[in-house]
Coordinates of C-alpha atoms in Angstrom, one line a residue:
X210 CA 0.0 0.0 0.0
X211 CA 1.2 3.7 -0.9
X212 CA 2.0 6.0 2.1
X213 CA -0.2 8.5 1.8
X214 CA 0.8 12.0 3.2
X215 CA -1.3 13.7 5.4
X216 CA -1.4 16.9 3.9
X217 CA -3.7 14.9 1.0
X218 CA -5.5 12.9 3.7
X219 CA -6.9 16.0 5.2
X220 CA -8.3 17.1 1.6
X221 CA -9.9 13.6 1.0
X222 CA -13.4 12.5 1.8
X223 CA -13.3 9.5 4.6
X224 CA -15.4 7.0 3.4
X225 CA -14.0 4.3 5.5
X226 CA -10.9 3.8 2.1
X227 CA -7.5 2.0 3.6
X228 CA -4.8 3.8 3.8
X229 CA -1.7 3.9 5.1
X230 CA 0.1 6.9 6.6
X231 CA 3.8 7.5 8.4
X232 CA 4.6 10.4 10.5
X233 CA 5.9 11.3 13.9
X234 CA 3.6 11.7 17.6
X235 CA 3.0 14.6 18.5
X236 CA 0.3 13.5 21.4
X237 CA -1.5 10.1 22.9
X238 CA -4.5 10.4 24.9
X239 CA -6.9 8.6 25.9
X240 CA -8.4 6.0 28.4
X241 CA -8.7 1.6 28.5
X242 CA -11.4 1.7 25.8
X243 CA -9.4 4.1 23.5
X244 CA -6.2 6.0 22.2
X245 CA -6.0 9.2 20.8
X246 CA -2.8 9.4 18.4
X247 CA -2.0 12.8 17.1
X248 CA 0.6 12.0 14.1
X249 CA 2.3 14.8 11.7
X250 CA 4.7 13.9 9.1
X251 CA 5.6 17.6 8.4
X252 CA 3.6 18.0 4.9
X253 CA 1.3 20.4 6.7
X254 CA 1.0 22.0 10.1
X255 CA -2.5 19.9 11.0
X256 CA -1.8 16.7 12.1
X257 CA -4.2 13.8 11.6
X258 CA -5.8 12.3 14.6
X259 CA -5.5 8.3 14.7
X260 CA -8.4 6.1 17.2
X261 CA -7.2 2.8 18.4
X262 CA -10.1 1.2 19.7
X263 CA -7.8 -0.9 22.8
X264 CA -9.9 -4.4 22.1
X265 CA -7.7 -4.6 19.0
X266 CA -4.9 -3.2 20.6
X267 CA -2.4 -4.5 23.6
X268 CA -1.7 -2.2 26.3
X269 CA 2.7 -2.5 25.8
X270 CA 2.2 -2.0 22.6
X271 CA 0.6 1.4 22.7
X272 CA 3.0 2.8 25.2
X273 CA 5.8 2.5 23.1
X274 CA 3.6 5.0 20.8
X275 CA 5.3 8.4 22.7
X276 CA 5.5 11.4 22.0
X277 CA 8.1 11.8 19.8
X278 CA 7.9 8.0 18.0
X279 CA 8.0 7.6 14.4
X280 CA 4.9 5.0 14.0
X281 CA 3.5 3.4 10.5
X282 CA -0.8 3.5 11.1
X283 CA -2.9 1.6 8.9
X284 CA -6.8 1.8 8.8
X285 CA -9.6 3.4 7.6
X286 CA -10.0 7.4 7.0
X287 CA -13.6 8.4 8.4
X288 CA -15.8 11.1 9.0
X289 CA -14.5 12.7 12.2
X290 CA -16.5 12.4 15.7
X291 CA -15.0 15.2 17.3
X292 CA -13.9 18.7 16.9
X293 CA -10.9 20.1 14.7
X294 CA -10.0 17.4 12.1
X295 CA -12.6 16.8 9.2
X296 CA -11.7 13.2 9.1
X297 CA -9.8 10.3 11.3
X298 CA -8.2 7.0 11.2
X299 CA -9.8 4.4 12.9
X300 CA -6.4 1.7 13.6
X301 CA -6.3 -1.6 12.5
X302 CA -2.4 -1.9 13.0
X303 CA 0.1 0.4 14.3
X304 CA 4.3 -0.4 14.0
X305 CA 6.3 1.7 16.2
X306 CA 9.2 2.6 13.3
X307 CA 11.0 4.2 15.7
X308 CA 11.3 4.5 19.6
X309 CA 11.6 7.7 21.3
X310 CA 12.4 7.9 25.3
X311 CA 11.4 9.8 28.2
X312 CA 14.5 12.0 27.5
X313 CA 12.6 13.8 24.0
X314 CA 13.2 17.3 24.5
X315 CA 10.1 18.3 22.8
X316 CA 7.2 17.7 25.0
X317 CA 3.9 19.0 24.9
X318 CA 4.7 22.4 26.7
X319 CA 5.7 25.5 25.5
X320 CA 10.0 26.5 24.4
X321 CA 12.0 29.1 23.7
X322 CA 13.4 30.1 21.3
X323 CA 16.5 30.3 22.5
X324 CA 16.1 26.7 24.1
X325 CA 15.1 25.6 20.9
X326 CA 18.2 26.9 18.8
X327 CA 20.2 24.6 21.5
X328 CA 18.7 21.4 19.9
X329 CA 18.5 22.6 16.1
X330 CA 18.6 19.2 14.8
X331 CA 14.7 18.5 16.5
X332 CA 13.6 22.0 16.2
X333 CA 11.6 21.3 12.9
X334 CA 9.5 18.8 14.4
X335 CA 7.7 21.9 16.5
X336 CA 4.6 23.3 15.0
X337 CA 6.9 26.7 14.6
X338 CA 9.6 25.8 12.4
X339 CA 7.5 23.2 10.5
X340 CA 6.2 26.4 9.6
X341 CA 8.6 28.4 9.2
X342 CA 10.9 25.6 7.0
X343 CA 7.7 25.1 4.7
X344 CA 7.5 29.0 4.0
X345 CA 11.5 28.8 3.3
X346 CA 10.6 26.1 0.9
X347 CA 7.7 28.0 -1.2
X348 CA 9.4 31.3 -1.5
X349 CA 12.5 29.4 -2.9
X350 CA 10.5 27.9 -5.5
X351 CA 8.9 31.6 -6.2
X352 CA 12.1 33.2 -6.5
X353 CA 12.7 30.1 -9.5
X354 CA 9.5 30.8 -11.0
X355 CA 9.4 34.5 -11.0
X356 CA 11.9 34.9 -12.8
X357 CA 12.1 31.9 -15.1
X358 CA 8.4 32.9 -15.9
X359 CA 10.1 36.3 -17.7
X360 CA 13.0 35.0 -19.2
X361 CA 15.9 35.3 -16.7
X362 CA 18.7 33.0 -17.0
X363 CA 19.7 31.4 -13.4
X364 CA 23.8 31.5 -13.0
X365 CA 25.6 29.7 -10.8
X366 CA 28.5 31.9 -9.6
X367 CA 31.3 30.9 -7.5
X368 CA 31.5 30.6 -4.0
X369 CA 35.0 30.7 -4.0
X370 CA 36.6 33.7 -5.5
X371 CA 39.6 36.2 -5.1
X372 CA 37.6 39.3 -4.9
X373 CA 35.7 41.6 -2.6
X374 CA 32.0 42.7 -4.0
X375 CA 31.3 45.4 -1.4
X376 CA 34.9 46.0 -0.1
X377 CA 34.4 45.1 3.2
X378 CA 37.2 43.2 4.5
X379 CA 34.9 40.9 6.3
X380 CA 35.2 37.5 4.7
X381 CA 36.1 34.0 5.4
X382 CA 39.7 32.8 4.2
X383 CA 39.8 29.8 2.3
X384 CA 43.2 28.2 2.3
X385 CA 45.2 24.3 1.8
X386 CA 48.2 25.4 3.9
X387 CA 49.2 24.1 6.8
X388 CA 48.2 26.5 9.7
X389 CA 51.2 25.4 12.2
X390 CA 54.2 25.9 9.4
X391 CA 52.7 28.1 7.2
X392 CA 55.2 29.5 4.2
X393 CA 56.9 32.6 4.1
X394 CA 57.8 35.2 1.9
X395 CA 60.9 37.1 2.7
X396 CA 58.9 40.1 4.3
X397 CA 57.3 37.8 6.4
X398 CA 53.6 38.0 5.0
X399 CA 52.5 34.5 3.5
X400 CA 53.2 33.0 0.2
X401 CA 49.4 32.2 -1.1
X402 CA 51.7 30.7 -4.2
X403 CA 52.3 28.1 -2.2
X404 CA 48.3 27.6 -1.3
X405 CA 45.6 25.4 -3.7
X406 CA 44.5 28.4 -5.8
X407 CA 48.0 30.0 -5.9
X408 CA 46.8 33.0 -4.4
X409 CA 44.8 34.2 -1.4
X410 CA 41.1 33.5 -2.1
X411 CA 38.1 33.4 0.5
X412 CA 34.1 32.5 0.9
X413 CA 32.0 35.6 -1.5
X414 CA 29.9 37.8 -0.1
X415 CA 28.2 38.3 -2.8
X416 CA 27.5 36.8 -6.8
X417 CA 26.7 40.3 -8.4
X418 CA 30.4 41.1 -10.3
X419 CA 30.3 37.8 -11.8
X420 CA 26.6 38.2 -12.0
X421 CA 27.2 41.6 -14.2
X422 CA 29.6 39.7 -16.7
X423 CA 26.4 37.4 -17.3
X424 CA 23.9 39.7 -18.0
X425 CA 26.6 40.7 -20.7
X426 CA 26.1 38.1 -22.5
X427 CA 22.9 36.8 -21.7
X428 CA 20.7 39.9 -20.9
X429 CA 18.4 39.3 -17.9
X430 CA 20.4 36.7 -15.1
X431 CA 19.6 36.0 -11.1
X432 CA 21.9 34.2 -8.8
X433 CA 20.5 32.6 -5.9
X434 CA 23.2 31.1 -3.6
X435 CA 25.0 31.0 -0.3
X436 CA 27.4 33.9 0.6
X437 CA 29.6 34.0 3.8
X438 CA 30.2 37.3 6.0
X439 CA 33.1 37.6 9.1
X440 CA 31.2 39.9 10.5
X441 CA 31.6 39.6 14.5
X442 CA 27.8 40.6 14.9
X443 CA 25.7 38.6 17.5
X444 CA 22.7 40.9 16.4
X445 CA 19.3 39.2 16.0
X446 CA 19.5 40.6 12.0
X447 CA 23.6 39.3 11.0
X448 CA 24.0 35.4 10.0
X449 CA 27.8 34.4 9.1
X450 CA 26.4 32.0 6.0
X451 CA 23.1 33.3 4.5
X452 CA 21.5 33.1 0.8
X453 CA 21.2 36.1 -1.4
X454 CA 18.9 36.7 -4.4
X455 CA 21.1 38.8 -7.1
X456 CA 19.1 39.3 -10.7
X457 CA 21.7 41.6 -13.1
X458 CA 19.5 43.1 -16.3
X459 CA 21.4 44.4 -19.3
X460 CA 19.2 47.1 -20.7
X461 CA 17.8 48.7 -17.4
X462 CA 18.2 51.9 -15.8
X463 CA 17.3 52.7 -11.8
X464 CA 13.8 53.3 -12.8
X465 CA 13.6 49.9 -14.4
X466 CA 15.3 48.4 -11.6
X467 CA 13.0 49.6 -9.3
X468 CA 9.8 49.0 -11.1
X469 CA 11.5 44.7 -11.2
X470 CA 12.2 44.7 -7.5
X471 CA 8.6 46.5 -6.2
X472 CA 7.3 43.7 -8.6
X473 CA 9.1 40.8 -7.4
X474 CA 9.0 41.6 -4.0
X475 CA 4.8 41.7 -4.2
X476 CA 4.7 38.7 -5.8
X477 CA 6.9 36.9 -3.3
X478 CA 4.5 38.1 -0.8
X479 CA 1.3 37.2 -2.6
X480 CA 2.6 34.1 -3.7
X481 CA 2.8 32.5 0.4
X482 CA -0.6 34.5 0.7
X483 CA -2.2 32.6 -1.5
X484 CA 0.1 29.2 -1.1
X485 CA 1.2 29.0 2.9
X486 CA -2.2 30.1 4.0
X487 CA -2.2 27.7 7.2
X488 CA 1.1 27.9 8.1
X489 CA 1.0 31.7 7.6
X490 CA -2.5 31.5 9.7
X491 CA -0.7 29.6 12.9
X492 CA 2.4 32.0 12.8
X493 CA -0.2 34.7 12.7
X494 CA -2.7 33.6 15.9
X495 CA 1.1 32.5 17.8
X496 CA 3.6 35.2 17.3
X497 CA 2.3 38.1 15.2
X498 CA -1.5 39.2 14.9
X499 CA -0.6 41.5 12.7
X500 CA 1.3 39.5 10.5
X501 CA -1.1 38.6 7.3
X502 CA -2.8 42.4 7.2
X503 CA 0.9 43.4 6.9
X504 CA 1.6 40.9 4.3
X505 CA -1.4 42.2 2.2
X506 CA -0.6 45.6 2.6
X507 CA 2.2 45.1 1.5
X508 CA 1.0 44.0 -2.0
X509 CA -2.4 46.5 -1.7
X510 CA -0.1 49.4 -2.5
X511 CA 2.6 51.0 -4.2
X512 CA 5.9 51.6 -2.9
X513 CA 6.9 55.0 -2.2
X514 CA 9.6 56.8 -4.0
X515 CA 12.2 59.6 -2.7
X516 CA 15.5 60.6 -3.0
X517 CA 17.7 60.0 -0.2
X518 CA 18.5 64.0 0.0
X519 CA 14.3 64.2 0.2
X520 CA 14.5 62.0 3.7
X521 CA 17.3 63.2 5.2
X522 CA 15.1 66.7 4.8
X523 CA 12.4 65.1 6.3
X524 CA 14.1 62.9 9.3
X525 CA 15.9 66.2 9.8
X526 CA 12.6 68.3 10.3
X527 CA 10.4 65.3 11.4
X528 CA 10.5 66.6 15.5
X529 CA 11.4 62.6 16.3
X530 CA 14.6 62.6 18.5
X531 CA 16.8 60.0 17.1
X532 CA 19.6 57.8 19.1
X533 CA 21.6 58.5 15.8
X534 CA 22.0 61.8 14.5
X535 CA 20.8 62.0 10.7
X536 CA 22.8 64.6 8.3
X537 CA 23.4 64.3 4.6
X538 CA 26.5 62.4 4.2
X539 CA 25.6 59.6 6.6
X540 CA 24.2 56.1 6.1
X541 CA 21.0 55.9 7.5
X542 CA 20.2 53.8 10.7
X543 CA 17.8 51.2 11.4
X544 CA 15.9 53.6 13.4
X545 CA 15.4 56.3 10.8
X546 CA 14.2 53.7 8.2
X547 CA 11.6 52.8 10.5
X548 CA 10.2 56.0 10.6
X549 CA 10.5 56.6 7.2
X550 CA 8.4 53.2 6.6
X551 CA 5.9 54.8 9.6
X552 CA 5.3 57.6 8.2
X553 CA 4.3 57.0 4.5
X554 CA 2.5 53.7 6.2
X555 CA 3.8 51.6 3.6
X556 CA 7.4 50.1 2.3
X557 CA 10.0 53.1 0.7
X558 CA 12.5 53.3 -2.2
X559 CA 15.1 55.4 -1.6
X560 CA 17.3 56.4 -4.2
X561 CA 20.1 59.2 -5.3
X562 CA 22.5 58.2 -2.1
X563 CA 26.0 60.5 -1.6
X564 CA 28.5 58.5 -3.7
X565 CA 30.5 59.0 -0.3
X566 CA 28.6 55.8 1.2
X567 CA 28.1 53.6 -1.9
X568 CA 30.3 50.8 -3.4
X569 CA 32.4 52.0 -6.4
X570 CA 30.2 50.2 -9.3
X571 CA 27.5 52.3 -8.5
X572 CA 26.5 54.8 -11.5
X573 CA 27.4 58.0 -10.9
X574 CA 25.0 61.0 -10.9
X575 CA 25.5 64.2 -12.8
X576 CA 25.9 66.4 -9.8
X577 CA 29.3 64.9 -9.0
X578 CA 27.8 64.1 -5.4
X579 CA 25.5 61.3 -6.0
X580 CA 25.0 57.6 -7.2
X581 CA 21.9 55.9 -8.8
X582 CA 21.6 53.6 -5.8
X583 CA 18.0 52.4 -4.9
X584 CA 17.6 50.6 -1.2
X585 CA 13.8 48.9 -0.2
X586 CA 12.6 49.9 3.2
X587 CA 10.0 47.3 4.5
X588 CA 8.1 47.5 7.8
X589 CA 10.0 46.1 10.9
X590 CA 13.0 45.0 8.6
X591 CA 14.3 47.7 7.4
X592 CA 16.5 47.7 4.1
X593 CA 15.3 44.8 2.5
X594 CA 16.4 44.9 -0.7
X595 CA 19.9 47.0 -2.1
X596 CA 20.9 47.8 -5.5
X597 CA 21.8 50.4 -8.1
X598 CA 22.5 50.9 -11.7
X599 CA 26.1 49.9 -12.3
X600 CA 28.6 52.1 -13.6
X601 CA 29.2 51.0 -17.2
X602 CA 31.4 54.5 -18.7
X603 CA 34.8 52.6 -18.3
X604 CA 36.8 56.3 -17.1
X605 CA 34.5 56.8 -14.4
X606 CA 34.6 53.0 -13.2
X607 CA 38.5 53.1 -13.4
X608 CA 38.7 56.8 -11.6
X609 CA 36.3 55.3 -8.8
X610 CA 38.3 52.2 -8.4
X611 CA 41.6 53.9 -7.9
X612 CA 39.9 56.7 -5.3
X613 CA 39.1 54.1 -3.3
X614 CA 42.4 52.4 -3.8
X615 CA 40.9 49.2 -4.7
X616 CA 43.8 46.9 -6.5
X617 CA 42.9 47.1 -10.5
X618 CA 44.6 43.8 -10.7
X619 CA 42.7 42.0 -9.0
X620 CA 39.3 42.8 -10.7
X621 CA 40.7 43.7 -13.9
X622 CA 38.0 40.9 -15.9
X623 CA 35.3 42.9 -14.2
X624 CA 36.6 46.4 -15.6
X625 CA 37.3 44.5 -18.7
X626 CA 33.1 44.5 -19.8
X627 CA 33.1 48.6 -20.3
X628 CA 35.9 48.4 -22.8
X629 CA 34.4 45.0 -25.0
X630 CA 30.4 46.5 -25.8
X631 CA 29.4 48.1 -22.7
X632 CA 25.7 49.2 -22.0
X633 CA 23.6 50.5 -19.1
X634 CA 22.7 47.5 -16.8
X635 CA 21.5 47.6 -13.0
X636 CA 20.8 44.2 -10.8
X637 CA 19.9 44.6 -6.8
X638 CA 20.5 41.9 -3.4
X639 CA 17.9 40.5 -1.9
X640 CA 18.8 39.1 1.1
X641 CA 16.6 35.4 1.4
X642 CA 16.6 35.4 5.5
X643 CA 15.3 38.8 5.6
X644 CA 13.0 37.9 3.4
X645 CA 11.8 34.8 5.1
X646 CA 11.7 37.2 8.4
X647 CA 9.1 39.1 6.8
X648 CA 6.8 36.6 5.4
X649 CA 6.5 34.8 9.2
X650 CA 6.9 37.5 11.5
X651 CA 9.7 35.7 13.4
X652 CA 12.0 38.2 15.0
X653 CA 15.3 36.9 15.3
X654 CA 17.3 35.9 11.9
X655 CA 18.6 32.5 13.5
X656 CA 15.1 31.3 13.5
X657 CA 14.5 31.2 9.2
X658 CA 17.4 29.3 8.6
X659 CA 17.9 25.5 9.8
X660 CA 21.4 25.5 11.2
X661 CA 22.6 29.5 11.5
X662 CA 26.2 30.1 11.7
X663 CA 26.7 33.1 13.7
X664 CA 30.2 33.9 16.0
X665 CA 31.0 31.2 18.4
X666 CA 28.5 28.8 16.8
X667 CA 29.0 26.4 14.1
X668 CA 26.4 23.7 15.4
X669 CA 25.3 20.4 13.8

């Protein structure tokens, strides 16, 4: 007999059919005459309640069938008798797949979060992060769709490379050398000639040069892969390992690129609307009553649009005492992008940033001052979304490299594509976690991600 899921079982009619269904306990109840077995095999946050009738059933077998067990139920699926559940399984056998003792963490009480981090390998058993992991799963496939549906090309960039994207200086080394005799060069720094890649290479943070040199050839590309930060943040927004969404379009200016991402970032949202509508309704009684009417509002209206000079002027004038002074010149703080989301009531765009604070592929504006660098505000989150259109005029790239003393050498193939048929081009980052964050209302970053890598904590 085929294993039927229970995610289909709660859609079908019980009219006493056999089936078969496998899944793990979340509860037994019940008295002599009769068990109740509450089973879940994570294809849906409703479990399906199982009745042994105990005249069919021995008493050591049933308690083996603990919260916690993996069991195998067959029976018939009927019309429910009692509350919550449309239909049931009445037992004819039940095979306890797998024991679980009186040592199972997760009980029938309530955890913390925190608690629950701590045992990240049981943690999507819970009713939370069987959720939450489901959610993950549909707005991955949405990102696929999206943009397969208008004809972009998905790239696979590398996750090793020998550059820095944002010139942070915050990135994982990735070396073959032996840490306890490492080689020399005569000055004393270390010969990376000597290492696997024959020079010093590390984890990216980020697909979008290489990403650019595809939408070169290609026209409209996305990455969607894991990038790596050595940022010592124990913030509940920073991960060390996290997935970004990077779409590069040859052809588009910041207008363009801003129409795409207020597009694709409503469609994310009314895609788990309208396909997570349980899961979205549980994290939304639990955590966050507010969370689905700020989903929907989210794809009810249209982003609004201002310069960064035109928010500064407002933040500046706004009568709000900040913790953070706001001037022009500064990068804005979490803080001030909260009010700024507050006070037009729905998410931002801000574009025009001073070309002080912006990476150097960022096109620059005709006041000398400013880049065409867009950033999406979001409600609670913050920045959300950053992008820009890149710099294609090859003596303005090369003059902004070697201002900010970044070595020409070492991204010379990236400079390379505004001398061989250059055109205007622009691509944004869309951070996945923060993204998932959103969609369930969950308020620390470590809790949308299955095994978060974060200082001190390389778990499981």
């Amino acid at each position: 007999m085929i294993t039927t899921r229970v995610a289909e079982l709660l859609k079908t009619a019980g009219n006493g059919q056999a089936v078969e269904v496998r899944g793990w306990v979340r509860t037994r109840r019940g008295n002599k005459q009769v068990a109740f077995i509450a089973v879940n095999d994570g294809s849906i946050i409703h479990n399906i309640q199982v009745v042994a009738d105990m005249e069919k059933f021995s008493e050591d077998s049933i308690k083996k069938v603990t919260t916690g067990a993996c069991i195998s139920v067959k029976g018939k699926l009927v019309p429910s008798q009692g509350q919550g559940q449309s239909v049931e399984i009445q037992a004819d056998e039940i095979h306890v797949l797998g024991e679980a003792d009186e040592t199972f963490p997760l009980q029938k009480k309530g955890h913390s979060m925190e608690f629950l981090r701590e045992i990240a390998h049981l943690r999507p058993r819970t009713n939370t992060f069987g959720a939450v992991f489901r959610i993950r799963h549909h707005m991955a496939f949405a990102v696929h769709k999206y943009f397969n549906d208008r004809g972009f090309y998905y790239l696979h960039t590398p996750i090793i490379t020998g550059s820095d994207a944002e010139g942070a200086g915050e990135m994982f080394q990735v070396t073959t050398l032996d840490l306890h005799n490492l080689p020399k060069n005569p000055d004393g720094s270390i010969n990376h000639k000597e290492d696997f890649f024959g020079k010093a290479t590390n984890l990216t943070v980020s697909g979008q040069l290489e990403g650019e040199l595809g939408a070169m050839a290609l026209g409209l590309i996305y990455t969607f892969g894991p990038t790596f930060r050595a940022e010592n943040s124990n913030t509940p927004r920073h991960l060390a390992e996290f997935w970004m969404i990077e779409p590069e379009m040859a052809f588009y200016d910041i207008k363009d690129n801003m129409d795409l991402a207020e597009d694709f970032l409503k469609y994310l949202v009314r895609y788990a609307l309208d396909t997570c509508k349980d899961d979205l309704e549980f994290l939304n009684s639990m955590y966050d009553k507010g969370l689905i009417a700020r989903l929907q509002s989210v794809v009810d209206q249209p982003f609004e649009r201002l310069t960064y000079t035109k928010a500064v002027e407002l933040l500046e004038t706004c009568g709000q005492k900040f913790e953070f002074p706001v001037s022009w010149g500064t990068d804005l703080q979490k803080e001030h992008e909260n009010y700024l989301v507050e006070h037009f009531k729905r998410p931002v765009i801000l574009t025009d940033y001073p070309m002080t604070i912006k990476a150097f592929y960022m096109k620059q504006n005709d006041d000398g001052k400013t880049v065409r660098a867009m950033d999406i505000l979001f409600p609670w989150i913050g920045e959300i979304i950053g992008g820009s259109q890149r710099e294609e005029r090859y003596e303005k790239l090369i003059q902004r490299v070697r201002d900010m003393k970044i070595p020409e050498h070492e991204i010379s193939w990236y400079i390379d594509t505004r001398k061989f048929g250059t055109c205007e081009h622009a691509g944004f980052g869309l951070g996945f976690e923060r993204l998932i964050l959103f969609i369930t209302g969950m308020t620390n970053i470590r809790d949308v991600i299955p095994f978060p890598r974060t200082p001190k904590n390389a778990e499981f």
